[in-house]
Short mmCIF file of C-alpha atoms in Angstrom, two decimals:
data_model
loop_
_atom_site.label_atom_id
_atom_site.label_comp_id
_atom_site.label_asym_id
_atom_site.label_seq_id
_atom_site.Cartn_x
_atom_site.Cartn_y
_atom_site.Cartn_z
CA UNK A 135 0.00 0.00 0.00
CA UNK A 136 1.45 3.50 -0.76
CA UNK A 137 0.55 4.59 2.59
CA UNK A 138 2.83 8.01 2.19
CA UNK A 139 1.17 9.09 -0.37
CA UNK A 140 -2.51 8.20 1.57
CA UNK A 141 -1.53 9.78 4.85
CA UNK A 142 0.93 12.69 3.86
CA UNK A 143 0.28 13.48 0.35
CA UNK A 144 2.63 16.77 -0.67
CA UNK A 145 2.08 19.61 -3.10
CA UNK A 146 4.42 22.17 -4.11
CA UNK A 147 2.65 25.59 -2.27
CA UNK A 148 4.23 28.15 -4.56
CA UNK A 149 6.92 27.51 -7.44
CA UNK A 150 6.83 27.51 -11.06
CA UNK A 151 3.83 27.40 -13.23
CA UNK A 152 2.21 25.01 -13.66
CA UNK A 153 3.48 23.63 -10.17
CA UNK A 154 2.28 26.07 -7.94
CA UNK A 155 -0.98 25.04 -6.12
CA UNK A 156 -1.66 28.10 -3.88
CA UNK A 157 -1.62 30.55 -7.50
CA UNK A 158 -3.50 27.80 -9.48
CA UNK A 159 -6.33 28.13 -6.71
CA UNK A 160 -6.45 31.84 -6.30
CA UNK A 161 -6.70 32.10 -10.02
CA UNK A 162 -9.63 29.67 -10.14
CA UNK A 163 -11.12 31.47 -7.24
CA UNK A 164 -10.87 34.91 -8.96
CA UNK A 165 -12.54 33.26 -12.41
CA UNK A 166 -15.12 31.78 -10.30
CA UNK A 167 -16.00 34.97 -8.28
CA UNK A 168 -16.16 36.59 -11.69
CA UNK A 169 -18.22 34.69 -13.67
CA UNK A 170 -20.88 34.84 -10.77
CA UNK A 171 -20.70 38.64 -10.05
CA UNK A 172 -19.31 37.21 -6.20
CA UNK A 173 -22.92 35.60 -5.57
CA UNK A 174 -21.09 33.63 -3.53
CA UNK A 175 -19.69 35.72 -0.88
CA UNK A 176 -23.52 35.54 0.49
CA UNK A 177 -22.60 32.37 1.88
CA UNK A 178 -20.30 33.14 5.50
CA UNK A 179 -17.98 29.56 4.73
CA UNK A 180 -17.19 31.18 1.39
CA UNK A 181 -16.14 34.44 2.88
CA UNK A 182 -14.07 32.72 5.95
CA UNK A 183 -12.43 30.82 2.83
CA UNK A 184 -11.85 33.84 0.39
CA UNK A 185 -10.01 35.56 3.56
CA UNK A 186 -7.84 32.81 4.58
CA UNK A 187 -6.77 32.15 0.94
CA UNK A 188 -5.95 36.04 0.64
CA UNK A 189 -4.56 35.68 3.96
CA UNK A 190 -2.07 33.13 2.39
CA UNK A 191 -1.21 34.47 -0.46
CA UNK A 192 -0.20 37.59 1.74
CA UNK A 193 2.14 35.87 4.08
CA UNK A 194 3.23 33.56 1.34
CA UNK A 195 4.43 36.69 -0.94
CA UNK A 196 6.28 37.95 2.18
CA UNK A 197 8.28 35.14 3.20
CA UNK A 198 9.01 34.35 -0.01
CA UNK A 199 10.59 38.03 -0.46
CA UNK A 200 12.06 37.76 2.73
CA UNK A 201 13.85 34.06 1.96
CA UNK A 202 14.96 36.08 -1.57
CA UNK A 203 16.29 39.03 0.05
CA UNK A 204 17.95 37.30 3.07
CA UNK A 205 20.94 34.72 2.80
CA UNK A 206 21.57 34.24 6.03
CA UNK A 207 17.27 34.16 6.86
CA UNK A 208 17.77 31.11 3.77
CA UNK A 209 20.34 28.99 5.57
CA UNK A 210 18.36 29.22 8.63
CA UNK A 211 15.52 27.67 7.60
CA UNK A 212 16.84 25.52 4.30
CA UNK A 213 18.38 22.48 6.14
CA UNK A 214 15.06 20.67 6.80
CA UNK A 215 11.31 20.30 6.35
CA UNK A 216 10.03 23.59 9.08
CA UNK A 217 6.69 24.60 10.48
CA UNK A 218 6.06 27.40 12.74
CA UNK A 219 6.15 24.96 16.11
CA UNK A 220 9.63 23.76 14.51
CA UNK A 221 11.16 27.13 14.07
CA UNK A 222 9.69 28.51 17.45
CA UNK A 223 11.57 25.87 19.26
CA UNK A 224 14.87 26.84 17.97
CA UNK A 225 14.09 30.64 18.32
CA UNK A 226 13.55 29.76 22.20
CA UNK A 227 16.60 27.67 22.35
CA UNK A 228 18.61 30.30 21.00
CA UNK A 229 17.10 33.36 23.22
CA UNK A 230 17.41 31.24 26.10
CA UNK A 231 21.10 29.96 25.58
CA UNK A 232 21.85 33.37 24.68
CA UNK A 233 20.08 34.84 28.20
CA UNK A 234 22.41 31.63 30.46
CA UNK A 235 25.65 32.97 29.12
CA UNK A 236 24.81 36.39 29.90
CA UNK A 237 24.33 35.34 33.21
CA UNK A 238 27.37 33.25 33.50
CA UNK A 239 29.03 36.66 32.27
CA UNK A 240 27.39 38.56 34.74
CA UNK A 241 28.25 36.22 37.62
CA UNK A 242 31.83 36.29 37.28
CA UNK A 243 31.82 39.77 37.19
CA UNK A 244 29.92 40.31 40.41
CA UNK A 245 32.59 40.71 43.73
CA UNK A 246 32.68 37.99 45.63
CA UNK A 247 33.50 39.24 49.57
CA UNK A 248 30.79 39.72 52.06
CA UNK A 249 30.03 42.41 54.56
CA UNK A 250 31.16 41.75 57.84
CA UNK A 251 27.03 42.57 58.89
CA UNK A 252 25.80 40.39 56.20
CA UNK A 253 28.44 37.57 57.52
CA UNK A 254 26.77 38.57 61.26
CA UNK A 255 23.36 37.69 60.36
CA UNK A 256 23.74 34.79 58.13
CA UNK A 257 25.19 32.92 61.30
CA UNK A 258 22.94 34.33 63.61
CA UNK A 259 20.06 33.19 61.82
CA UNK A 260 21.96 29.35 61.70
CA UNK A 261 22.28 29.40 65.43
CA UNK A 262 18.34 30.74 66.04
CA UNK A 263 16.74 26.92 66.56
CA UNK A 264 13.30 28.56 66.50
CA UNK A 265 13.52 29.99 63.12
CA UNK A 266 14.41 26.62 61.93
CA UNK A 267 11.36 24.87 63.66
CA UNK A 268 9.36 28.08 62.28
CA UNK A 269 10.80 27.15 58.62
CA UNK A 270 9.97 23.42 59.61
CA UNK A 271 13.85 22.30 58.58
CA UNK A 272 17.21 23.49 58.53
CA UNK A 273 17.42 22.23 54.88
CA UNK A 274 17.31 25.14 52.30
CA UNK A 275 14.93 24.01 49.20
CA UNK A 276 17.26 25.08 45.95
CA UNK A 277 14.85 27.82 44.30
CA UNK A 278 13.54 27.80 40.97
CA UNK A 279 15.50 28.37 38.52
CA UNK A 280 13.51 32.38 36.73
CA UNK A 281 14.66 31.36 33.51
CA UNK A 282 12.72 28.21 33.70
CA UNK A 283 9.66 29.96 34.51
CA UNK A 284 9.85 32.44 31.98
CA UNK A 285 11.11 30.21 29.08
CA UNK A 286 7.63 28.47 30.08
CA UNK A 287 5.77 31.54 29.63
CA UNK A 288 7.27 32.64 26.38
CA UNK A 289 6.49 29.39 24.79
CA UNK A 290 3.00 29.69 26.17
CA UNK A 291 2.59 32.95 24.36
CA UNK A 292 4.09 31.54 21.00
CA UNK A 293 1.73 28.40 21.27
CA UNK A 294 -1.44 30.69 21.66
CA UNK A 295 -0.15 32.64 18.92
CA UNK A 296 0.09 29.41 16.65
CA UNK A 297 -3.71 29.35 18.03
CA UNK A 298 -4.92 32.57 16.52
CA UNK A 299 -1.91 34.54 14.92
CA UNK A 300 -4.50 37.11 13.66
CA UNK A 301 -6.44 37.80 16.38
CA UNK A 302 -10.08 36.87 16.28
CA UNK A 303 -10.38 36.02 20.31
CA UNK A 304 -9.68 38.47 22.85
CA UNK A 305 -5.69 38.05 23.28
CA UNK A 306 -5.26 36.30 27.01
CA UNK A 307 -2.14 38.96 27.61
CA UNK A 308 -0.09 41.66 26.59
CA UNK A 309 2.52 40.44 25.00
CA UNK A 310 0.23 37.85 22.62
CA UNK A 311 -1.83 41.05 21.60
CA UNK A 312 1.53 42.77 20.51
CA UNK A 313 2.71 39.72 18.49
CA UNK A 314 -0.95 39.70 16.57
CA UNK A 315 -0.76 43.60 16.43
CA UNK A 316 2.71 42.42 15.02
CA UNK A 317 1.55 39.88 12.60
CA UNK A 318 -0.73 42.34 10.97
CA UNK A 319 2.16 44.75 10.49
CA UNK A 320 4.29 42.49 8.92
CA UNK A 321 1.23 41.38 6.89
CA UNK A 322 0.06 44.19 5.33
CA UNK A 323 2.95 47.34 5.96
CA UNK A 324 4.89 49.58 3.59
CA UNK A 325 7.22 51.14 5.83
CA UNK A 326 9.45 48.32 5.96
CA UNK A 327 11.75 49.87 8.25
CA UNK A 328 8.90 51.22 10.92
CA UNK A 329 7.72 47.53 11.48
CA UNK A 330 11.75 46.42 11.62
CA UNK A 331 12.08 48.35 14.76
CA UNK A 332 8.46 47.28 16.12
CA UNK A 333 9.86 43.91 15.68
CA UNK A 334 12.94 44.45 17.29
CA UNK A 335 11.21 46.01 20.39
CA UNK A 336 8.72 43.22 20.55
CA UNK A 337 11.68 40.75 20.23
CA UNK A 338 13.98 42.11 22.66
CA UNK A 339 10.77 42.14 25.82
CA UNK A 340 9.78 38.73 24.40
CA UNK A 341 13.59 37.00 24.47
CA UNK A 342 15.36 39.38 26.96
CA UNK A 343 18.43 39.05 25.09
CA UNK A 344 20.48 41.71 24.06
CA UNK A 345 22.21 41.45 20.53
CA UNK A 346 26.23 42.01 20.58
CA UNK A 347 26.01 43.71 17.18
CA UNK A 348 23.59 45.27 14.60
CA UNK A 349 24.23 42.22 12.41
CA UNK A 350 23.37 40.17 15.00
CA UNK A 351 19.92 41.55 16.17
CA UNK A 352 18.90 42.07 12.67
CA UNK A 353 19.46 38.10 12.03
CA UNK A 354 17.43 37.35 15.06
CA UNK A 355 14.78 39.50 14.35
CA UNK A 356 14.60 38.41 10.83
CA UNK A 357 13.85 35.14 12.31
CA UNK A 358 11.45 36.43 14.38
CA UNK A 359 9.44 38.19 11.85
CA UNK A 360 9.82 35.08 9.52
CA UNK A 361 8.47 32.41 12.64
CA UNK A 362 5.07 34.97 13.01
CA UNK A 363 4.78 34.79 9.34
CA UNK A 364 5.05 31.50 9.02
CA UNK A 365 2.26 30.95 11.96
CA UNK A 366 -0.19 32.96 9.58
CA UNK A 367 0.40 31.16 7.20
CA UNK A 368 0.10 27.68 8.48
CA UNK A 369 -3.19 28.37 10.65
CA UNK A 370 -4.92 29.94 6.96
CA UNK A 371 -3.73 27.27 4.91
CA UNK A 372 -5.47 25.12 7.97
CA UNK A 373 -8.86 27.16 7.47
CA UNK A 374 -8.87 26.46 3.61
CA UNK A 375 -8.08 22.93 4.10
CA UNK A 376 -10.84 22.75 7.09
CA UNK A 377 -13.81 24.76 4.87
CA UNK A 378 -13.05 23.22 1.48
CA UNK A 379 -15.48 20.54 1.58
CA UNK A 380 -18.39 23.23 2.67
CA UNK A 381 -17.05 25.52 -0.59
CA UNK A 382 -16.11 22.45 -2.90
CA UNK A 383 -19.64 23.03 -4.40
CA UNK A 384 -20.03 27.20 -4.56
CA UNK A 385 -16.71 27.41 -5.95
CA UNK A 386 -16.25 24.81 -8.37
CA UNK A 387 -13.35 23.68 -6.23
CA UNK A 388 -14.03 19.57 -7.61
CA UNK A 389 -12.21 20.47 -11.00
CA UNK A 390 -9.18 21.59 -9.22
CA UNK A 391 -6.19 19.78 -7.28
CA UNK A 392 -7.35 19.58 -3.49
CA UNK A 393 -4.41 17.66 -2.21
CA UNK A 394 -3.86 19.72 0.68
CA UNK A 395 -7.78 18.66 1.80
CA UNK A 396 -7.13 15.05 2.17
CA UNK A 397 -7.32 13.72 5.20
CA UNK A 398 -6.54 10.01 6.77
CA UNK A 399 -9.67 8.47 8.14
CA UNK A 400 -10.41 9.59 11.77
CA UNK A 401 -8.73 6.67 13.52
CA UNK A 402 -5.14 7.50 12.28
CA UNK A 403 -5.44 11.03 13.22
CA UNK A 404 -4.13 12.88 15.82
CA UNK A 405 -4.83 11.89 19.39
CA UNK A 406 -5.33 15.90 20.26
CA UNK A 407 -7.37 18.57 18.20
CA UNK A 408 -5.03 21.03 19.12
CA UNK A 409 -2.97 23.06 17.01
CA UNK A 410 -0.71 23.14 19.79
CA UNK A 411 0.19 19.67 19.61
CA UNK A 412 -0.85 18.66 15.69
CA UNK A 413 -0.14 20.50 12.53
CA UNK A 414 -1.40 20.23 9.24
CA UNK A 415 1.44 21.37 7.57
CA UNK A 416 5.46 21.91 7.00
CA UNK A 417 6.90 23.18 4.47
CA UNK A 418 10.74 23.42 2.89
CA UNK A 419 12.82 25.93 0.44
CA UNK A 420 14.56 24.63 -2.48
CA UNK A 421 15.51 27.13 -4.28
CA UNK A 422 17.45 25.50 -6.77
CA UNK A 423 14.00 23.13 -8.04
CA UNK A 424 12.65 26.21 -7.69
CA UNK A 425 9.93 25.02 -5.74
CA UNK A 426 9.81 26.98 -2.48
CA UNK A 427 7.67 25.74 -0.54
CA UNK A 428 6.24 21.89 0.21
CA UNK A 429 3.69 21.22 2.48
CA UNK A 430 2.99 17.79 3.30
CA UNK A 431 -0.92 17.59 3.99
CA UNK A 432 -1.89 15.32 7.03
CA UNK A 433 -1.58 15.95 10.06
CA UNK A 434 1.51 15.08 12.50
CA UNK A 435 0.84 14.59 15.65
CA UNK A 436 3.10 15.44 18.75
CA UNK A 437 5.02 12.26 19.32
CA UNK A 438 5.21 11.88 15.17
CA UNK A 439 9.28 11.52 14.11
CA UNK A 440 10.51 14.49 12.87
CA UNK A 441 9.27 15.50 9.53
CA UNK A 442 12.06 14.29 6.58
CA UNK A 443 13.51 16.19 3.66
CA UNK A 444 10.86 14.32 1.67
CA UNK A 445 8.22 15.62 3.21
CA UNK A 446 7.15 12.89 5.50
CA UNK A 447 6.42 12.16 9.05
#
């Protein structure tokens, strides 16, 4: 049985025509739209549909500008098969490895000697035997480590993100309503350099780190800006795939290539609904084959291998 292609059928999202699915179906959608005067955006799935395939198209045009423009951006994200959860993990990793050796640094540069009052009443309180029945031992309990804590909360914010990149629920804090108020931005701006440093300000109370060098904060917040990208992306491209049975009809959608629909029957899907722990979609750049990007369509779920260069899970 040719179980890949069954279970993770792939289709080349933008490239070369005639292999390039997302422009073949935004051209069929335009002709269709046409040729009925747009009777069809009367129906609410329609409209949900036509915005999350503009949607796409917008976030495709800009990471594929931004993967043209940016060598460095490329080799980031070339070496494997990528999806937003993918590329959020090794933003993390790198803003939090960055954060430990600044601490090291600043460690070794803090004086070591004590004040002869601080040395005072660190040995009275040892000889005090009620604070230690008030404390219940003498043992001290090793704290919690505050990068820990906030590395947990950052992901948090980047997997409710993944949730609703755009918006569309009231954002649960601060700093998720500044990456959607980012998201837009980089959606839809033409003051390139405006939204640069509104990305770099985002990324800087986000991360905590603090770049050595222009170079260097300008690669990390290209990464950045390409990761929330990305996350548009994926969730709209999720939408279409969701809707397209309800719109297969209105729009005519049965002559065209629906790959990216198909689905394994509901016992070989993923054990949570999630988009936290299951995505429909990851994608690669080949830039040579000029096909940029290939999404295999069903979905992994969290303890699926990591996704191949072919485009398997």
């Amino acid at each position: 049985m040719q179980l890949d292609s069954m279970f993770v059928p792939s289709a080349t999202l933008v490239g070369r025509s005639p292999d390039s699915w997302l422009d073949e179906l935004q051209a069929h959608t335009t002709d269709e739209f046409a040729r009925n005067g747009r009777l069809q955006l009367s129906d609410a799935d329609v409209d949900r549909w036509s915005s999350a395939l503009t949607a796409s198209i917008a976030a495709t045009n800009r990471l594929y500008s931004m993967l043209m423009r940016h060598p460095r951006l490329r080799a980031w994200v070339q070496a494997d098969y990528f999806s937003t959860w993918t590329l959020q993990q090794k933003l993390v990793e790198d803003w939090f490895r960055d954060r430990s050796a600044l601490d090291g640094q600043n460690a070794q540069d803090e004086p070591d000697d004590e004040t002869d009052d601080e040395f005072e009443e660190e040995h009275s309180e040892e000889d005090d035997p009620d604070d230690l029945d008030a404390h219940g031992t003498g043992e001290d309990e090793e704290p919690a480590d505050p990068d820990d804590a906030r590395r947990a909360a950052v992901m948090e914010v980047l997997d409710a993100f993944r949730d609703e990149p755009l918006g569309g629920v009231h954002p649960e804090s601060s700093e998720l309503a500044e990456l959607v108020g980012l998201a837009h931005d980089l959606l839809h701006t033409l003051d390139e350099d405006r939204t640069r440093a509104r990305a770099e300000a985002a990324l800087r109370r986000l991360s905590g780190i603090t770049p050595t060098s222009a170079d260097e904060l300008l690669d990390k917040t290209m990464r950045f800006e390409f990761t929330l990208l990305l996350g548009v992306l994926q969730q709209r491209l999720d939408v279409l795939t969701e809707l397209w049975p309800t719109v297969e009809a209105a729009l005519n959608l049965e002559s065209t290539d629906n790959q990216l629909s198909r689905r394994p029957p509901l016992d070989y899907g993923p054990s949570s609904r999630s988009r936290r722990w299951a995505t429909s979609s990851g994608s690669s750049f080949s830039p040579r084959s000029r096909t940029p990007y290939r999404a295999p369509a069903a979905p992994c779920s969290a303890s699926s291998a990591a996704p191949e260069w072919d485009g398997r899970c």
